[in-house]
CSV table of C-alpha atoms and ligand atoms in Angstrom, one decimal:
chain,number,residue,atom,x,y,z
A,230,UNK,CA,-87.7,28.7,-1.7
A,231,UNK,CA,-87.3,31.7,-4.0
A,232,UNK,CA,-84.8,34.3,-2.9
A,233,UNK,CA,-86.3,37.7,-1.8
A,234,UNK,CA,-84.8,40.4,-4.0
A,235,UNK,CA,-85.1,44.2,-4.2
A,236,UNK,CA,-83.7,45.3,-7.5
A,237,UNK,CA,-83.2,48.8,-8.8
A,238,UNK,CA,-83.2,49.8,-12.4
A,239,UNK,CA,-81.6,53.2,-12.8
A,240,UNK,CA,-82.4,53.3,-16.5
A,241,UNK,CA,-80.6,56.2,-18.3
A,242,UNK,CA,-80.2,58.1,-15.1
A,243,UNK,CA,-77.0,58.9,-13.1
A,244,UNK,CA,-73.5,60.1,-13.5
A,245,UNK,CA,-70.6,59.4,-11.0
A,246,UNK,CA,-72.1,61.9,-8.6
A,247,UNK,CA,-75.0,59.6,-8.1
A,248,UNK,CA,-72.7,57.0,-6.5
A,249,UNK,CA,-73.1,59.0,-3.3
A,250,UNK,CA,-76.5,57.5,-3.1
A,251,UNK,CA,-75.0,54.0,-3.2
A,252,UNK,CA,-72.7,54.9,-0.4
A,253,UNK,CA,-75.6,56.1,1.6
A,254,UNK,CA,-77.5,52.9,0.9
A,255,UNK,CA,-74.7,50.7,2.0
A,256,UNK,CA,-74.2,52.7,5.1
A,257,UNK,CA,-77.9,52.3,6.0
A,258,UNK,CA,-78.0,48.7,5.0
A,259,UNK,CA,-74.6,47.2,5.6
A,260,UNK,CA,-75.9,43.6,5.8
A,261,UNK,CA,-79.3,43.3,4.1
A,262,UNK,CA,-81.3,40.1,4.8
A,263,UNK,CA,-82.6,40.0,1.2
A,264,UNK,CA,-80.8,40.2,-2.1
A,265,UNK,CA,-80.2,43.8,-3.2
A,266,UNK,CA,-79.3,44.5,-6.8
A,267,UNK,CA,-78.7,47.9,-8.5
A,268,UNK,CA,-78.6,48.1,-12.3
A,269,UNK,CA,-77.0,51.5,-13.3
A,270,UNK,CA,-76.1,52.7,-16.7
A,271,UNK,CA,-73.1,50.7,-18.0
A,272,UNK,CA,-70.8,53.6,-17.6
A,273,UNK,CA,-71.2,53.3,-13.8
A,274,UNK,CA,-71.0,49.5,-13.3
A,275,UNK,CA,-67.3,49.4,-12.5
A,276,UNK,CA,-67.3,52.3,-10.1
A,277,UNK,CA,-70.5,51.2,-8.4
A,278,UNK,CA,-69.2,47.7,-7.9
A,279,UNK,CA,-66.2,49.1,-6.2
A,280,UNK,CA,-68.3,50.7,-3.4
A,281,UNK,CA,-71.4,48.5,-3.4
A,282,UNK,CA,-70.4,46.2,-0.6
A,283,UNK,CA,-73.3,43.7,-0.2
A,284,UNK,CA,-75.3,45.1,-3.1
A,285,UNK,CA,-74.9,43.2,-6.4
A,286,UNK,CA,-74.6,45.1,-9.6
A,287,UNK,CA,-76.3,44.5,-12.9
A,288,UNK,CA,-76.5,45.7,-16.4
A,289,UNK,CA,-79.7,46.8,-18.2
A,290,UNK,CA,-79.2,44.9,-21.5
A,291,UNK,CA,-76.6,42.8,-23.3
A,292,UNK,CA,-76.0,41.7,-26.8
A,293,UNK,CA,-76.5,38.0,-27.7
A,294,UNK,CA,-73.0,37.7,-29.2
A,295,UNK,CA,-69.9,37.6,-27.0
A,296,UNK,CA,-68.0,40.1,-29.2
A,297,UNK,CA,-67.9,41.5,-32.6
A,298,UNK,CA,-68.9,44.4,-35.0
A,299,UNK,CA,-71.9,45.7,-33.0
A,300,UNK,CA,-71.2,49.4,-32.4
A,301,UNK,CA,-72.7,50.7,-29.3
A,302,UNK,CA,-73.6,47.3,-27.8
A,303,UNK,CA,-72.2,45.6,-24.8
A,304,UNK,CA,-71.7,41.9,-24.4
A,305,UNK,CA,-72.6,39.8,-21.3
A,306,UNK,CA,-68.9,39.1,-20.9
A,307,UNK,CA,-68.1,42.7,-20.8
A,308,UNK,CA,-70.8,43.4,-18.2
A,309,UNK,CA,-69.4,40.5,-16.1
A,310,UNK,CA,-65.8,41.9,-16.5
A,311,UNK,CA,-67.0,45.3,-15.4
A,312,UNK,CA,-68.3,43.8,-12.1
A,313,UNK,CA,-71.9,42.9,-13.0
A,314,UNK,CA,-73.5,39.6,-11.8
A,315,UNK,CA,-77.0,40.3,-13.2
A,316,UNK,CA,-78.5,41.7,-16.4
A,317,UNK,CA,-82.0,43.0,-17.0
A,318,UNK,CA,-83.3,41.6,-20.3
A,319,UNK,CA,-86.4,42.4,-22.3
A,320,UNK,CA,-87.5,45.4,-20.4
A,321,UNK,CA,-90.6,47.0,-22.0
A,322,UNK,CA,-88.6,50.2,-22.7
A,323,UNK,CA,-86.1,48.1,-24.8
A,324,UNK,CA,-89.0,46.2,-26.4
A,325,UNK,CA,-90.6,49.5,-27.3
A,326,UNK,CA,-87.5,51.7,-28.1
A,327,UNK,CA,-85.5,48.9,-29.9
A,328,UNK,CA,-88.2,46.6,-31.1
A,329,UNK,CA,-86.7,43.7,-29.1
A,330,UNK,CA,-88.6,40.5,-29.7
A,331,UNK,CA,-89.1,37.4,-27.4
A,332,UNK,CA,-86.6,35.3,-29.4
A,333,UNK,CA,-84.0,38.0,-29.1
A,334,UNK,CA,-84.5,38.2,-25.3
A,335,UNK,CA,-84.2,34.4,-25.1
A,336,UNK,CA,-80.9,34.6,-27.0
A,337,UNK,CA,-79.6,37.3,-24.7
A,338,UNK,CA,-80.6,35.3,-21.7
A,339,UNK,CA,-78.5,32.4,-23.0
A,340,UNK,CA,-75.6,34.7,-23.6
A,341,UNK,CA,-76.0,36.1,-20.1
A,342,UNK,CA,-75.8,32.6,-18.6
A,343,UNK,CA,-72.8,31.7,-20.7
A,344,UNK,CA,-71.0,34.7,-19.3
A,345,UNK,CA,-71.9,33.7,-15.7
A,346,UNK,CA,-74.6,36.4,-15.3
A,347,UNK,CA,-78.1,35.8,-13.9
A,348,UNK,CA,-80.8,37.1,-16.2
A,349,UNK,CA,-83.7,39.3,-15.0
A,350,UNK,CA,-86.2,38.7,-17.7
A,351,UNK,CA,-89.0,41.3,-17.9
A,352,UNK,CA,-92.5,40.7,-19.2
A,353,UNK,CA,-95.7,42.7,-18.9
A,354,UNK,CA,-98.9,43.7,-20.8
A,355,UNK,CA,-99.8,47.1,-22.2
A,356,UNK,CA,-102.9,49.0,-21.1
A,357,UNK,CA,-104.6,48.1,-24.3
A,358,UNK,CA,-103.9,44.4,-23.8
A,359,UNK,CA,-105.3,44.6,-20.3
A,360,UNK,CA,-108.3,46.4,-21.4
A,361,UNK,CA,-108.9,43.8,-24.0
A,362,UNK,CA,-108.7,41.0,-21.4
A,363,UNK,CA,-105.6,39.4,-22.9
A,364,UNK,CA,-103.2,40.0,-20.0
A,365,UNK,CA,-102.6,36.4,-19.1
A,366,UNK,CA,-102.4,35.3,-22.8
A,367,UNK,CA,-99.8,38.1,-23.5
A,368,UNK,CA,-97.8,37.2,-20.4
A,369,UNK,CA,-97.9,33.5,-21.0
A,370,UNK,CA,-96.5,34.0,-24.5
A,371,UNK,CA,-93.7,36.3,-23.4
A,372,UNK,CA,-92.8,34.0,-20.6
A,373,UNK,CA,-92.6,30.9,-22.8
A,374,UNK,CA,-90.8,32.7,-25.7
A,375,UNK,CA,-88.4,34.8,-23.7
A,376,UNK,CA,-87.3,32.3,-21.1
A,377,UNK,CA,-85.0,29.7,-22.5
A,378,UNK,CA,-84.9,26.0,-21.8
A,379,UNK,CA,-82.5,25.4,-18.9
A,380,UNK,CA,-83.8,28.3,-16.9
A,381,UNK,CA,-83.6,27.7,-13.1
A,382,UNK,CA,-84.2,29.9,-10.0
A,383,UNK,CA,-80.4,30.1,-9.8
A,384,UNK,CA,-79.8,31.6,-13.3
A,385,UNK,CA,-83.1,33.5,-14.0
A,386,UNK,CA,-85.4,36.0,-12.2
A,387,UNK,CA,-88.7,36.9,-13.7
A,388,UNK,CA,-90.0,40.5,-13.4
A,389,UNK,CA,-93.6,41.2,-14.1
A,390,UNK,CA,-93.9,44.9,-15.1
A,391,UNK,CA,-97.2,46.0,-16.5
A,392,UNK,CA,-96.2,48.6,-19.1
A,393,UNK,CA,-99.0,51.1,-18.0
A,394,UNK,CA,-97.7,51.0,-14.4
A,395,UNK,CA,-94.1,52.0,-15.2
A,396,UNK,CA,-93.3,55.5,-14.3
A,397,UNK,CA,-97.0,56.5,-14.1
A,398,UNK,CA,-97.6,56.3,-10.3
A,399,UNK,CA,-100.4,53.8,-11.1
A,400,UNK,CA,-100.2,50.3,-9.8
A,401,UNK,CA,-102.4,47.3,-10.4
A,402,UNK,CA,-104.7,46.2,-7.5
A,403,UNK,CA,-103.2,43.6,-5.2
A,404,UNK,CA,-105.6,41.1,-6.7
A,405,UNK,CA,-104.4,41.9,-10.2
A,406,UNK,CA,-100.8,41.4,-9.1
A,407,UNK,CA,-101.7,38.2,-7.4
A,408,UNK,CA,-103.5,36.9,-10.5
A,409,UNK,CA,-100.5,37.4,-12.6
A,410,UNK,CA,-97.9,36.1,-10.2
A,411,UNK,CA,-100.0,33.0,-9.4
A,412,UNK,CA,-100.3,32.4,-13.2
A,413,UNK,CA,-96.5,32.8,-13.6
A,414,UNK,CA,-95.7,30.3,-10.9
A,415,UNK,CA,-98.2,27.9,-12.4
A,416,UNK,CA,-96.7,28.3,-15.9
A,417,UNK,CA,-93.2,27.8,-14.6
A,418,UNK,CA,-94.4,24.7,-12.7
A,419,UNK,CA,-95.9,23.2,-15.9
A,420,UNK,CA,-92.7,23.8,-17.8
A,421,UNK,CA,-89.9,23.2,-15.3
A,422,UNK,CA,-91.7,21.1,-12.7
A,423,UNK,CA,-93.3,22.1,-9.4
A,424,UNK,CA,-90.1,22.0,-7.3
A,425,UNK,CA,-88.1,24.2,-9.7
A,426,UNK,CA,-90.9,26.6,-10.1
A,427,UNK,CA,-90.8,27.5,-6.4
A,428,UNK,CA,-87.1,28.5,-6.8
A,429,UNK,CA,-87.7,31.3,-9.2
A,430,UNK,CA,-87.9,34.8,-7.8
A,431,UNK,CA,-90.9,36.6,-9.2
A,432,UNK,CA,-90.5,40.4,-8.9
A,433,UNK,CA,-93.2,43.0,-9.4
A,434,UNK,CA,-92.3,46.3,-11.1
A,435,UNK,CA,-94.1,49.4,-11.8
A,436,UNK,CA,-94.4,52.5,-9.6
A,437,UNK,CA,-93.2,50.7,-6.5
A,438,UNK,CA,-92.6,53.2,-3.7
A,439,UNK,CA,-91.8,53.2,0.0
A,440,UNK,CA,-95.6,53.8,0.6
A,441,UNK,CA,-96.9,50.8,-1.4
A,442,UNK,CA,-94.0,48.3,-1.2
A,443,UNK,CA,-95.1,46.5,2.1
A,444,UNK,CA,-98.6,45.7,0.8
A,445,UNK,CA,-97.2,44.5,-2.6
A,446,UNK,CA,-94.7,42.3,-0.8
A,447,UNK,CA,-97.5,40.6,1.2
A,448,UNK,CA,-99.0,39.3,-2.1
A,449,UNK,CA,-98.4,35.5,-2.5
A,450,UNK,CA,-95.8,34.6,-5.1
A,451,UNK,CA,-94.3,38.2,-5.0
A,452,UNK,CA,-90.7,37.7,-4.0
A,453,UNK,CA,-89.6,41.3,-4.4
A,454,UNK,CA,-89.6,44.2,-6.7
A,455,UNK,CA,-87.8,45.7,-9.7
A,456,UNK,CA,-87.9,49.4,-8.9
A,457,UNK,CA,-87.2,52.3,-11.3
A,458,UNK,CA,-87.5,55.9,-10.1
A,459,UNK,CA,-87.6,55.0,-6.4
A,460,UNK,CA,-84.3,53.1,-6.7
A,461,UNK,CA,-82.3,56.3,-7.5
A,462,UNK,CA,-82.3,57.7,-4.0
A,463,UNK,CA,-81.2,55.9,-0.9
A,464,UNK,CA,-83.9,57.5,1.1
A,465,UNK,CA,-86.5,55.8,-1.2
A,466,UNK,CA,-84.9,52.5,-1.9
A,467,UNK,CA,-83.7,51.9,1.6
A,468,UNK,CA,-87.3,51.7,3.0
A,469,UNK,CA,-88.3,49.4,0.2
A,470,UNK,CA,-85.4,47.0,1.2
A,471,UNK,CA,-86.5,47.3,4.8
A,472,UNK,CA,-90.1,46.4,3.8
A,473,UNK,CA,-89.0,43.3,2.0
A,474,UNK,CA,-86.7,42.3,4.9
A,475,UNK,CA,-89.7,42.5,7.3
A,476,UNK,CA,-91.9,40.0,5.3
B,1307,LIG,P1,-90.8,52.8,-12.0
B,1307,LIG,O1,-90.5,52.2,-10.7
B,1307,LIG,O2,-90.2,54.2,-12.2
B,1307,LIG,O3,-92.3,52.8,-12.3
B,1307,LIG,O4,-90.1,51.8,-13.1
B,1307,LIG,C1,-90.3,50.5,-13.0
B,1307,LIG,C2,-89.4,49.8,-14.0
B,1307,LIG,O5,-89.5,50.0,-15.2
B,1307,LIG,C3,-88.3,49.1,-13.4
B,1307,LIG,O6,-87.6,48.3,-14.4
C-alpha cells in the first residue's frame, strides 16, 4: 500500500521567522498518522529540521553531481547533510524557469537516491496541452523519461501537478484528477509490475486548500497532496493533514 503523504513546497518563501509556523504545526500535530513533509528554501532546511519533530524535511531541487564547480547549486549530499530526507525534482517552475528536461530530472533522481534521499518527481501538463487533448500523452512521456529505472515506492514519490492549477485557485475536476492518477498507476504497473506500482505514493498538487483537500483525497489513486501556498501557514496546512488522516 502506498504511504499517505501531505507534502508542502514553500518555494522561494520564508525566512527564519516563518519557522514559527512549523512550531505551531508540530504543536497541533505532534503524532500525525500520515507522512508529513515540508520543503523549505535550502537556507531553512537545517533550522527547520531541528524543530520539525515528526515532520520530514526536503529540498526543492538538487544538482545531479555530488560536488564540483557549479556555483549556486546544491548537491543531494548537501541537502542530506543539512537534514533533508526528500527532494522535489522536476517541478514545473524549474522546468519553466531553468529549462530543466526530463533526462536532467532523471539524473537528479539518481543522485538523490545515491545520497539517501527520496525523490518527489513532479509532472504535469500545461493548459495548452490539456486543451489540445494531449494531457495523458504529455504525462506519460514525462513519467517514463523523468523516473529512472530502479524506482520503487520506497525511493520515489510521483506528484501530478497540472501547470494551470498551480497558484491559480483553479483545480481540475475530480474526474480529471482520477483519470490522470489511474493512468499513472497503470503506467507504473506496466513498467515496474502491478505489485510495485501500488507502493508508489501519487500526490496531487495545484491549488490544494483546506476547503478542497477532503474531496481530492477521496479520489482513487490519490495518496496525498503536494501543497504550495497553503503549506506556508499552520492554520491552512494543519487541516489538510487532518483531512488526509481521516481518509
Ligand atoms: P499551490 O498549492 O500554491 O497551487 O502550488 C502547488 C505547487 O506547485 C506545489 O509544488
